[in-house]
Short mmCIF file of C-alpha atoms and ligand atoms in Angstrom, two decimals:
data_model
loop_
_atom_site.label_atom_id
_atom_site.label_comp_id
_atom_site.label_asym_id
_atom_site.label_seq_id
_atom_site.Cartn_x
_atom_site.Cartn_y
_atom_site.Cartn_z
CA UNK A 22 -87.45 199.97 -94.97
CA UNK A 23 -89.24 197.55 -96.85
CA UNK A 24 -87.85 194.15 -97.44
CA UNK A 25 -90.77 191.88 -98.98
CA UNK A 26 -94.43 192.33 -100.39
CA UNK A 27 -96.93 193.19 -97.72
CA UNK A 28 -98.33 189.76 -97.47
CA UNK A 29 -95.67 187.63 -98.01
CA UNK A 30 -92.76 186.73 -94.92
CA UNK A 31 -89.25 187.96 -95.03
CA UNK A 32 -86.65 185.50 -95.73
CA UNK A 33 -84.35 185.19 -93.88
CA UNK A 34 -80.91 183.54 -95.31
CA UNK A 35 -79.01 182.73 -91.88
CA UNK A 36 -75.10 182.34 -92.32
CA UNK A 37 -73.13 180.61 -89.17
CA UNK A 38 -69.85 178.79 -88.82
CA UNK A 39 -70.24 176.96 -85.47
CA UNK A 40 -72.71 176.00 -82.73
CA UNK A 41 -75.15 177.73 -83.98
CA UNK A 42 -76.92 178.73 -80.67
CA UNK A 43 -78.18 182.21 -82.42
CA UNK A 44 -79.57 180.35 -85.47
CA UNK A 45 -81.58 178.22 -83.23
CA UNK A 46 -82.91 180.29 -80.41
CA UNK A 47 -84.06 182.24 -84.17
CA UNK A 48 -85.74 178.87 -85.45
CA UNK A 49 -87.17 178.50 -81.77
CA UNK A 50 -88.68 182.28 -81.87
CA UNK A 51 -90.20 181.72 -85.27
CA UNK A 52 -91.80 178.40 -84.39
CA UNK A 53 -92.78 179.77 -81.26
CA UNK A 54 -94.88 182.40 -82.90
CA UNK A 55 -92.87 185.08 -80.88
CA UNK A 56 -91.06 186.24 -84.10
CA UNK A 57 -93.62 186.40 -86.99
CA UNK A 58 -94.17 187.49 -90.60
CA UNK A 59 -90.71 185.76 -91.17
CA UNK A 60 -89.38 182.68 -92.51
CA UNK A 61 -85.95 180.75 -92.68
CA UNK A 62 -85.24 180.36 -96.28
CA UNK A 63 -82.06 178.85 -96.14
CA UNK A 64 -78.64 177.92 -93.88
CA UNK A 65 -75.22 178.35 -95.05
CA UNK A 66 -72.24 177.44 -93.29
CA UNK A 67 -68.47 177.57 -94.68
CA UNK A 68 -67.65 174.99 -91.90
CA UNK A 69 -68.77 171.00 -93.14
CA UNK A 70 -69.89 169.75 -89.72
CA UNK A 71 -70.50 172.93 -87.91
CA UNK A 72 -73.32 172.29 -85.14
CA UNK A 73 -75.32 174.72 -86.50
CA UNK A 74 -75.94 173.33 -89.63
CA UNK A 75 -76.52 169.50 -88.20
CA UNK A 76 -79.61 171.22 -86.30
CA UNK A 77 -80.64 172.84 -89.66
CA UNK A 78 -80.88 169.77 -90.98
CA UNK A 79 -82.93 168.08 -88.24
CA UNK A 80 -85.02 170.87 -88.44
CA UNK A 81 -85.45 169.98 -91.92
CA UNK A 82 -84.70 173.70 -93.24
CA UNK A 83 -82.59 173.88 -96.88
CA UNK A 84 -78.70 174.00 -95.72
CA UNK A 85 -75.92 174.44 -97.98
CA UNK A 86 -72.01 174.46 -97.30
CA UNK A 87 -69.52 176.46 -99.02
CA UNK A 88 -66.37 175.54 -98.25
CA UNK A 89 -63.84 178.71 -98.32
CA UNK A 90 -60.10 176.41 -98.61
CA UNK A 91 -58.36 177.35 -101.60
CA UNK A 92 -60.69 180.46 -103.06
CA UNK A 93 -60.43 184.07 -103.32
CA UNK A 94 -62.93 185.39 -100.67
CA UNK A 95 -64.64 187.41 -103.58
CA UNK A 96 -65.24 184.04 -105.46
CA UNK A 97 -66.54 182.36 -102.14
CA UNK A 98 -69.11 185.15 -101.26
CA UNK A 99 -69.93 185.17 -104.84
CA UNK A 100 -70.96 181.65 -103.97
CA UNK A 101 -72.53 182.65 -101.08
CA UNK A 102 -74.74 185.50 -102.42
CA UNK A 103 -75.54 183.59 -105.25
CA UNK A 104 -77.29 180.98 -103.22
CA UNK A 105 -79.02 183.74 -101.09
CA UNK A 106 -80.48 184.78 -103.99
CA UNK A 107 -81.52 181.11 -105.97
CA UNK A 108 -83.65 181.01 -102.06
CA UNK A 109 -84.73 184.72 -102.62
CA UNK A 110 -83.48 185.56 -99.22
CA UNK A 111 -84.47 189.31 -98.20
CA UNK A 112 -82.50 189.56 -95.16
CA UNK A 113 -78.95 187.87 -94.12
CA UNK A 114 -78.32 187.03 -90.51
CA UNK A 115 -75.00 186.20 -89.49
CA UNK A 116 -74.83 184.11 -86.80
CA UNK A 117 -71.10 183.28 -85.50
CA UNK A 118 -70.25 183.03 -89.04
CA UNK A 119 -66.20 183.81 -88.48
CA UNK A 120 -65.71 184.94 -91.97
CA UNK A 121 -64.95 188.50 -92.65
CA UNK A 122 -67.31 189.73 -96.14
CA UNK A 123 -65.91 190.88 -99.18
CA UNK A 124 -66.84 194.64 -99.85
CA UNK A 125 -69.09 193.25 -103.11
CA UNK A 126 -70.72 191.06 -100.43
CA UNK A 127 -72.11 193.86 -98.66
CA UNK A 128 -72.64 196.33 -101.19
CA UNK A 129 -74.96 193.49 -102.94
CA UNK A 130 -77.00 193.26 -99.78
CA UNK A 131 -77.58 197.04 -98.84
CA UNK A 132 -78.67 197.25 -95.46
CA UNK A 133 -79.60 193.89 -96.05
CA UNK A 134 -77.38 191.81 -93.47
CA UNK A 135 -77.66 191.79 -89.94
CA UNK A 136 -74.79 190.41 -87.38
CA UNK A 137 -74.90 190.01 -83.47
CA UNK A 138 -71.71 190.89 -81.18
CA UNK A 139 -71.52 189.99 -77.87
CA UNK A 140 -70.46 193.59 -77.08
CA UNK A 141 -71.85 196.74 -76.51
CA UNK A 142 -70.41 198.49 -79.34
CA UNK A 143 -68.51 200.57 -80.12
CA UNK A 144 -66.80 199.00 -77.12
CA UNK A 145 -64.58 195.66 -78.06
CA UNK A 146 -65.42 194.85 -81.40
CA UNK A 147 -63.54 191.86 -82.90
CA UNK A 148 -62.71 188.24 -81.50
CA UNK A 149 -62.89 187.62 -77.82
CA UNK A 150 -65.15 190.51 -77.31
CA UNK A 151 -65.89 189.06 -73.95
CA UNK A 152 -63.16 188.54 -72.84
CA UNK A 153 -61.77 191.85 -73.69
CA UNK A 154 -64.74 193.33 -71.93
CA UNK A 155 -64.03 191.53 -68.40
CA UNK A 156 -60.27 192.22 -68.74
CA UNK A 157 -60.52 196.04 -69.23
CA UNK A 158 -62.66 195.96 -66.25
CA UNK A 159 -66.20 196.99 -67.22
CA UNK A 160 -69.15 197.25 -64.97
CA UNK A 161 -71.68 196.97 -67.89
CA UNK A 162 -71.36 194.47 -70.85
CA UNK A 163 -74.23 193.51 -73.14
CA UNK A 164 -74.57 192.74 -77.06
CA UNK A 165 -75.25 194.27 -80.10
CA UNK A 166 -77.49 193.35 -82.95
CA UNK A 167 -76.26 196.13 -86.41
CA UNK A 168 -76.19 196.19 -89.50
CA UNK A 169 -72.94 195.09 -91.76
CA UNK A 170 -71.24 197.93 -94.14
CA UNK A 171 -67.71 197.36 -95.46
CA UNK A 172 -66.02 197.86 -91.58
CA UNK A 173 -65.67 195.31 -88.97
CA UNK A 174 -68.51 195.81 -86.08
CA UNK A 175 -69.53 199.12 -87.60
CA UNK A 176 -72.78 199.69 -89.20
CA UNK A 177 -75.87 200.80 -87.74
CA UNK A 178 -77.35 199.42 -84.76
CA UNK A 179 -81.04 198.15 -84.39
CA UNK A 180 -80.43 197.11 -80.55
CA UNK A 181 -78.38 196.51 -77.92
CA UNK A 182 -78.97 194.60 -74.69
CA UNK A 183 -76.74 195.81 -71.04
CA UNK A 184 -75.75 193.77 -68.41
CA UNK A 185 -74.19 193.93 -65.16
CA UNK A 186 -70.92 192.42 -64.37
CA UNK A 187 -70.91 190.69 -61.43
CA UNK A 188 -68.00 191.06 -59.19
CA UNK A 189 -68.01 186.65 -58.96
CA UNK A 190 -67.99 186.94 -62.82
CA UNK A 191 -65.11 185.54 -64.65
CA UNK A 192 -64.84 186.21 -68.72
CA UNK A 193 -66.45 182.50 -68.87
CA UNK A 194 -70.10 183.01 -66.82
CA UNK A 195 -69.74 186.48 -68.55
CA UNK A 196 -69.92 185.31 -71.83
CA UNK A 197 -72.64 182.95 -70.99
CA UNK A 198 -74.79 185.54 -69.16
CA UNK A 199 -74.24 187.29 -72.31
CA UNK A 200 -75.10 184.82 -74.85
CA UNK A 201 -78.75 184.45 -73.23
CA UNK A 202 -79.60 187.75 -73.89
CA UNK A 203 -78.21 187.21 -77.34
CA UNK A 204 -80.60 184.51 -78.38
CA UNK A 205 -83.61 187.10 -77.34
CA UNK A 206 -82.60 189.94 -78.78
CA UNK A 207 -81.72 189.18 -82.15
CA UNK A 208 -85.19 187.70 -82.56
CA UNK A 209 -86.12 191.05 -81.42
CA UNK A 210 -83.87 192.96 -83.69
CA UNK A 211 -84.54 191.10 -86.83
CA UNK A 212 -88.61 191.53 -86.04
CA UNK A 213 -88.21 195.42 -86.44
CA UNK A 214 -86.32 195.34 -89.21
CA UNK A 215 -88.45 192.99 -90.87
CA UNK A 216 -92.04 195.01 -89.33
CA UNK A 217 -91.01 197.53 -92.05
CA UNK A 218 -91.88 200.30 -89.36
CA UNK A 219 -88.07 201.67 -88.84
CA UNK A 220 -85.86 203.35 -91.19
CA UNK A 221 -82.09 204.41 -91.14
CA UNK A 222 -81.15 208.18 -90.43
CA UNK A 223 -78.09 208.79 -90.75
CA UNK A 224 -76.30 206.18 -87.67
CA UNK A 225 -79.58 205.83 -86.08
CA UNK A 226 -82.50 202.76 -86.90
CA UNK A 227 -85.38 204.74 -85.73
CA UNK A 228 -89.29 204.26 -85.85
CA UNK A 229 -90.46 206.27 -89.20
CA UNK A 230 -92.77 208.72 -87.34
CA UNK A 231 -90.30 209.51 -84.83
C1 LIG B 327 -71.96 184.72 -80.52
O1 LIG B 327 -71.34 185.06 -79.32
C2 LIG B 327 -72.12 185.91 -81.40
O2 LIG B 327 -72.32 187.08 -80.69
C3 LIG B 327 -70.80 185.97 -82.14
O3 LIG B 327 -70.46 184.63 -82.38
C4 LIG B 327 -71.07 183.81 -81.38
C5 LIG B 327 -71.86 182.77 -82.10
O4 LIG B 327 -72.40 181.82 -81.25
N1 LIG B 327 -70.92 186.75 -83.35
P1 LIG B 327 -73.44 180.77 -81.78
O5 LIG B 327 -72.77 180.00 -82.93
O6 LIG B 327 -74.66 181.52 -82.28
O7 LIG B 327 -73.76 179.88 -80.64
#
């Protein structure tokens, strides 16, 4: 799977709707040096003063807002993409952005858009996915960083992270336990996918060799 010129970085076009606490542990990897050979291109939020997109700012990284009130979601992602693609973004990240994609969305971004769940999928996808986790009782949770296609917390997964549940857990320190191994792991999921070294076969994002 390539997604840009040997020499040149991937660009990554990151979507969010809130906090943004994905977004920046991303910005934090790149300037770290921990997640290289990619760049943030641009930041799009459908949300005016989402948190996310106040840090973008700060950080001094392009942001635009689309606000969704009143359009047809195929006319807002229309929006969306086409702004992806004035920044010649190679790879979408979404990144709490609480908007469901039109199917044109997608399909104009094959294997082209990443999401994280704070899940281990195919267990609890949708909202709350936390909370529905600790409720039905389960001694592992963990998250998932896949690949959107036209179904809701479906497409193929580049990595997942487990964690215990601790029996002093409630849904809240869950969640949080579970959002720290977010903020590594999609760094980590969106630096394989951008190495060019994996491919897809059939449900599974596996080294090419393997
Ligand atoms: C995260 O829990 C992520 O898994 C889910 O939405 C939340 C976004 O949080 N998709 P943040 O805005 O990145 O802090």
């Amino acid at each position: 799977m390539e997604l840009a010129s040997k020499d040149s970085p991937v660009r990554l076009g990151i979507l969010l709707s809130g906090r943004g606490s994905n977004f920046r542990a991303i910005a934090e990897s790149i300037r770290a040096g921990r997640l290289k050979g990619v760049e943030i291109a641009v930041v799009i939020s459908n949300v005016v003063d989402a948190p996310g997109i106040e840090k973008a700012r700060e950080l001094g990284l392009p942001v635009k807002v689309f606000v969704s009130a009143g359009l047809k979601r195929r006319h807002h992602d229309f929006n969306v993409a086409a702004c992806l693609a004035l920044h010649e973004v190679d790879l979408v990240c979404l990144a709490g952005y609480m908007r469901l994609l039109s199917p044109e969305f997608v399909a104009a971004f094959p294997n082209r858009i990443l999401n994280i769940h704070p899940s281990l999928l195919p267990a609890f996808p949708g909202l709350d996915a936390q909370q529905q986790a600790f409720e039905y009782g389960v001694k592992m949770a963990g998250c998932t960083v896949h690949f959107v296609d036209e179904h809701l917390d479906h497409g193929v997964i580049v990595l997942q992270r487990a964690i215990p549940v601790h029996e002093t857990d409630d849904a809240r320190s869950l969640a949080k336990r579970i959002l720290a191994e977010e903020h590594v792991v999609y760094s980590e999921a969106i630096a394989r996918v951008a190495s060019g070294e994996y491919e897809i076969r059939g449900r599974r994002f596996v080294k090419r060799d393997s």
